[in-house]
CSV table of C-alpha atoms and ligand atoms in Angstrom, one decimal:
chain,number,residue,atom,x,y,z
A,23,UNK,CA,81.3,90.0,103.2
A,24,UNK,CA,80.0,93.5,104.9
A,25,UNK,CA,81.2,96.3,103.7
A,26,UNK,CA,81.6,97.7,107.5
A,27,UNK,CA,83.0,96.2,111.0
A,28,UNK,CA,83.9,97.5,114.1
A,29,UNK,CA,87.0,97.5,115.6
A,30,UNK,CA,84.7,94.7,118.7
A,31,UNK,CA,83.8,92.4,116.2
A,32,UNK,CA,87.6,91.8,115.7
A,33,UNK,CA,89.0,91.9,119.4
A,34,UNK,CA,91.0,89.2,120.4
A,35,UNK,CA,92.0,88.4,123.9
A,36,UNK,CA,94.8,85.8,124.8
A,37,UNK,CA,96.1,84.5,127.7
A,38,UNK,CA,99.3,82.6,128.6
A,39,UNK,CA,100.8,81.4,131.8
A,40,UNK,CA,104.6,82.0,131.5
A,41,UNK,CA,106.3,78.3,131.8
A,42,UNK,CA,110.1,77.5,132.6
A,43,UNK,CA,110.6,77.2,129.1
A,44,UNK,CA,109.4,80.6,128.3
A,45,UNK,CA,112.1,82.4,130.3
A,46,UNK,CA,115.6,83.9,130.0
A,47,UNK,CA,118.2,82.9,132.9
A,48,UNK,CA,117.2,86.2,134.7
A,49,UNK,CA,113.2,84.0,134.9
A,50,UNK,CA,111.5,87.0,132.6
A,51,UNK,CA,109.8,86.1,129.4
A,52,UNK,CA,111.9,86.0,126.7
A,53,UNK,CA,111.4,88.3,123.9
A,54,UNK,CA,111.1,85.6,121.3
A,55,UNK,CA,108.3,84.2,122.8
A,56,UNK,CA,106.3,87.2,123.5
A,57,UNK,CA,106.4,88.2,119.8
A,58,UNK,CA,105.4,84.7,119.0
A,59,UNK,CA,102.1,85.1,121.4
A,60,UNK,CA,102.0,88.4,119.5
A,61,UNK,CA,102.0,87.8,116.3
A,62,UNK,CA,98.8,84.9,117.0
A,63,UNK,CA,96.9,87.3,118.7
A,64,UNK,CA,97.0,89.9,116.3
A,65,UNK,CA,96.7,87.4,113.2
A,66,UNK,CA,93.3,86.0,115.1
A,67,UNK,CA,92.4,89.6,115.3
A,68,UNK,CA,93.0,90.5,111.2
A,69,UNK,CA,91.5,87.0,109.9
A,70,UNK,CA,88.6,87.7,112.3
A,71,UNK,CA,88.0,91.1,110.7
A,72,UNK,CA,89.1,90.1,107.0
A,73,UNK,CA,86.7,86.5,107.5
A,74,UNK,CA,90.1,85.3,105.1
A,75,UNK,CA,93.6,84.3,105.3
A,76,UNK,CA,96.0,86.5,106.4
A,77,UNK,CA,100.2,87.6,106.3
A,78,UNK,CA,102.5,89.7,108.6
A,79,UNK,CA,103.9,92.0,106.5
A,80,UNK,CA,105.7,94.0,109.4
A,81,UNK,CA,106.0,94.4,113.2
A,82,UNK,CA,106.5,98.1,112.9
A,83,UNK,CA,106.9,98.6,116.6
A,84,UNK,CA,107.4,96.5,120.0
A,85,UNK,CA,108.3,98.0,123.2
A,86,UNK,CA,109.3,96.4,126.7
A,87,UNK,CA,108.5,98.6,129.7
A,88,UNK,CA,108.5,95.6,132.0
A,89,UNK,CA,109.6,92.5,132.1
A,90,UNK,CA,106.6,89.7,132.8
A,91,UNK,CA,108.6,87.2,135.1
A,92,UNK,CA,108.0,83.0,135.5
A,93,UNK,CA,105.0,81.8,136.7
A,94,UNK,CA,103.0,85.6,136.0
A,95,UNK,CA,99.6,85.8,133.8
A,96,UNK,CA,100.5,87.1,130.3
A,97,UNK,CA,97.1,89.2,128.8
A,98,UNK,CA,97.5,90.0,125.2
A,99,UNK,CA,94.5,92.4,124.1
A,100,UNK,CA,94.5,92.9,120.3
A,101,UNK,CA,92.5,95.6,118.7
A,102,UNK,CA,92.3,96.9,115.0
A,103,UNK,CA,93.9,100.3,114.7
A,104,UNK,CA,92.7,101.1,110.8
A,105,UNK,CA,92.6,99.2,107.5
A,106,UNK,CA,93.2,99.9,104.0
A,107,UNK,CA,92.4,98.2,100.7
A,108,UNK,CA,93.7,94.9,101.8
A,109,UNK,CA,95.7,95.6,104.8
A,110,UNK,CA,94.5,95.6,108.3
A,111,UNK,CA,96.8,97.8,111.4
A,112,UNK,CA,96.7,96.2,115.1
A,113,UNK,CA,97.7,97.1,117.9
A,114,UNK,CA,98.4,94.5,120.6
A,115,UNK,CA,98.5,95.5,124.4
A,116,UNK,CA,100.5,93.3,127.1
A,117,UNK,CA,99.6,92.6,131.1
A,118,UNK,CA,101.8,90.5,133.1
A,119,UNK,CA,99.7,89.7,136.9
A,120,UNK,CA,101.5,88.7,139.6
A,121,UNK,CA,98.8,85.7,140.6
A,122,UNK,CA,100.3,85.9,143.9
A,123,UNK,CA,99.6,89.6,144.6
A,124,UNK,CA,96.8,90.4,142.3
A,125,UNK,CA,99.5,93.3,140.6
A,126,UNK,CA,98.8,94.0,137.1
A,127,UNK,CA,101.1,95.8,135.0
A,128,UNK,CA,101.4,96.8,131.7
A,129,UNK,CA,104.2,95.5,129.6
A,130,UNK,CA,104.5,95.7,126.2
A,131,UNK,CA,102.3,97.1,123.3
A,132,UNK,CA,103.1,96.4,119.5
A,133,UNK,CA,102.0,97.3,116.0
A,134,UNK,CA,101.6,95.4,113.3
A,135,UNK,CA,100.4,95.1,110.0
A,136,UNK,CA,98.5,92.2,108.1
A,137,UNK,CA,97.5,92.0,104.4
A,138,UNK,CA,94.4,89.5,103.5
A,139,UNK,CA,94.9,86.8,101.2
A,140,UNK,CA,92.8,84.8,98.6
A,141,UNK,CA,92.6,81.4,98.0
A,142,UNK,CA,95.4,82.2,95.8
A,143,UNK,CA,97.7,84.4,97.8
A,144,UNK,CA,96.8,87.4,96.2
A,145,UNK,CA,96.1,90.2,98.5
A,146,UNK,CA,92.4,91.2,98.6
A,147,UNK,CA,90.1,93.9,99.7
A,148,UNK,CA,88.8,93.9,103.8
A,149,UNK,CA,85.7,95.4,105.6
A,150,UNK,CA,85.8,99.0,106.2
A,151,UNK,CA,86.2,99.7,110.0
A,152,UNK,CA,83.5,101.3,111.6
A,153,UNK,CA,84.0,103.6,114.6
B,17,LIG,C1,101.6,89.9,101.8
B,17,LIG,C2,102.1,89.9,100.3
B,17,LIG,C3,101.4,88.9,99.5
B,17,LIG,C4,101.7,91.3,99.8
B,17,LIG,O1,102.1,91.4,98.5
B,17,LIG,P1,102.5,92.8,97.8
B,17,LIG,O2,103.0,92.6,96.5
B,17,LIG,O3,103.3,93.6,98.8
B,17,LIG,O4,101.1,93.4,97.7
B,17,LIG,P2,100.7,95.0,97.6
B,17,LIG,O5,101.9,95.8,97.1
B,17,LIG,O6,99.4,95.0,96.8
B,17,LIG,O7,100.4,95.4,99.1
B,17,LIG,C5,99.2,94.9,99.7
B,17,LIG,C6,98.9,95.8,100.9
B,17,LIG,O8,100.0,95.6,101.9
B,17,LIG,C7,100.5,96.8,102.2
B,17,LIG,N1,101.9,96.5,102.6
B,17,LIG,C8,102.8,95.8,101.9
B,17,LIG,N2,104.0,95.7,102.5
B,17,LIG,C9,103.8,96.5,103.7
B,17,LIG,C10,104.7,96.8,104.7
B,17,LIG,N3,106.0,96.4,104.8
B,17,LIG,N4,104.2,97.6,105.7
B,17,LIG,C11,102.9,98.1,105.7
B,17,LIG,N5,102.1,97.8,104.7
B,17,LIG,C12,102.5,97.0,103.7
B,17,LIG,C13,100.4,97.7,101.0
B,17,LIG,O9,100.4,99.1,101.4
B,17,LIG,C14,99.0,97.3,100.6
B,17,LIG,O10,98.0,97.9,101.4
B,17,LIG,P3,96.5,98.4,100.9
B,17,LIG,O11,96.0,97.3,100.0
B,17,LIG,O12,95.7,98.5,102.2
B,17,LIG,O13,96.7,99.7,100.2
B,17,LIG,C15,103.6,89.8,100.2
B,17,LIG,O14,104.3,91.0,100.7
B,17,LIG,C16,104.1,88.6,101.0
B,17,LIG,O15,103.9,87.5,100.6
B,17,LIG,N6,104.9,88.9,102.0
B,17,LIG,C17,105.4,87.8,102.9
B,17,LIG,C18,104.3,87.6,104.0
B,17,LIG,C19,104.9,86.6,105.0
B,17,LIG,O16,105.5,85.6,104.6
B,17,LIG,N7,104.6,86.8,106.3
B,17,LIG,C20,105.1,86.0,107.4
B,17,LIG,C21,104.3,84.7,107.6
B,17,LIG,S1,102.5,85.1,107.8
């Protein structure tokens, strides 16, 4: 394992397309489902960093500026924030894109945190992050 990463060696970027199934009866993406794309992204970003298994252990913050609406472009971009002995902070940023009109906003961003896990469970030191 090396002792130092930076925060590009763990960047994680996901797309979606959002799918009838994916919205509320108003045809923007439900809140559910975002968290779900969320929570992957940023989980891909602490396993990536930790080169192990790895646990939620909180969502400390999500926040919906804009809706992203049926049939948009859903850009997740998930960066590490800081880590400690075993656990990892990330924060994930959201774009909806209007394929029609090229418009990009930006949605959502979250924080969460991850703890690394042994083959047994246990929590277990990570990388250092290097700036
Ligand atoms: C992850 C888990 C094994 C950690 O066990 P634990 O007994 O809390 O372990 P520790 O007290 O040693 O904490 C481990 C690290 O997590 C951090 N941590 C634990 N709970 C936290 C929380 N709610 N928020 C932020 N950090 C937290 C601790 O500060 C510690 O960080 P550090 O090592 O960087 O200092 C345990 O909490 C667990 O199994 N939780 C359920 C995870 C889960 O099911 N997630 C959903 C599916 S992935």
């Amino acid at each position: 394992m090396k002792a130092f990463k930076t925060v590009s060696e763990s960047s994680v970027e996901a797309v979606h397309l959002v799918l009838p199934n994916d919205v509320n009866l108003l045809n923007n993406l439900m809140g559910g489902q975002l968290m779900h794309w969320i929570d992957i992204a940023a989980a891909l970003t602490a396993s990536k960093h930790a080169n192990s298994i790895v646990a939620t252990v909180s969502m400390d913050s999500l926040n919906f500026k804009h809706p992203a609406r049926l049939g948009e472009m859903v850009r997740l971009q998930s960066n590490l924030v800081s880590v400690g002995n075993t656990s990892m902070k990330i924060k994930v940023d959201v774009w909806a894109e209007n394929l029609q009109t090229g418009n990009k906003i930006h949605t959502n961003e979250a924080t969460l945190v991850f703890v690394a896990l042994d083959d047994s469970g246990k929590p277990t030191p990570v990388p250092g992050l290097m700036h």
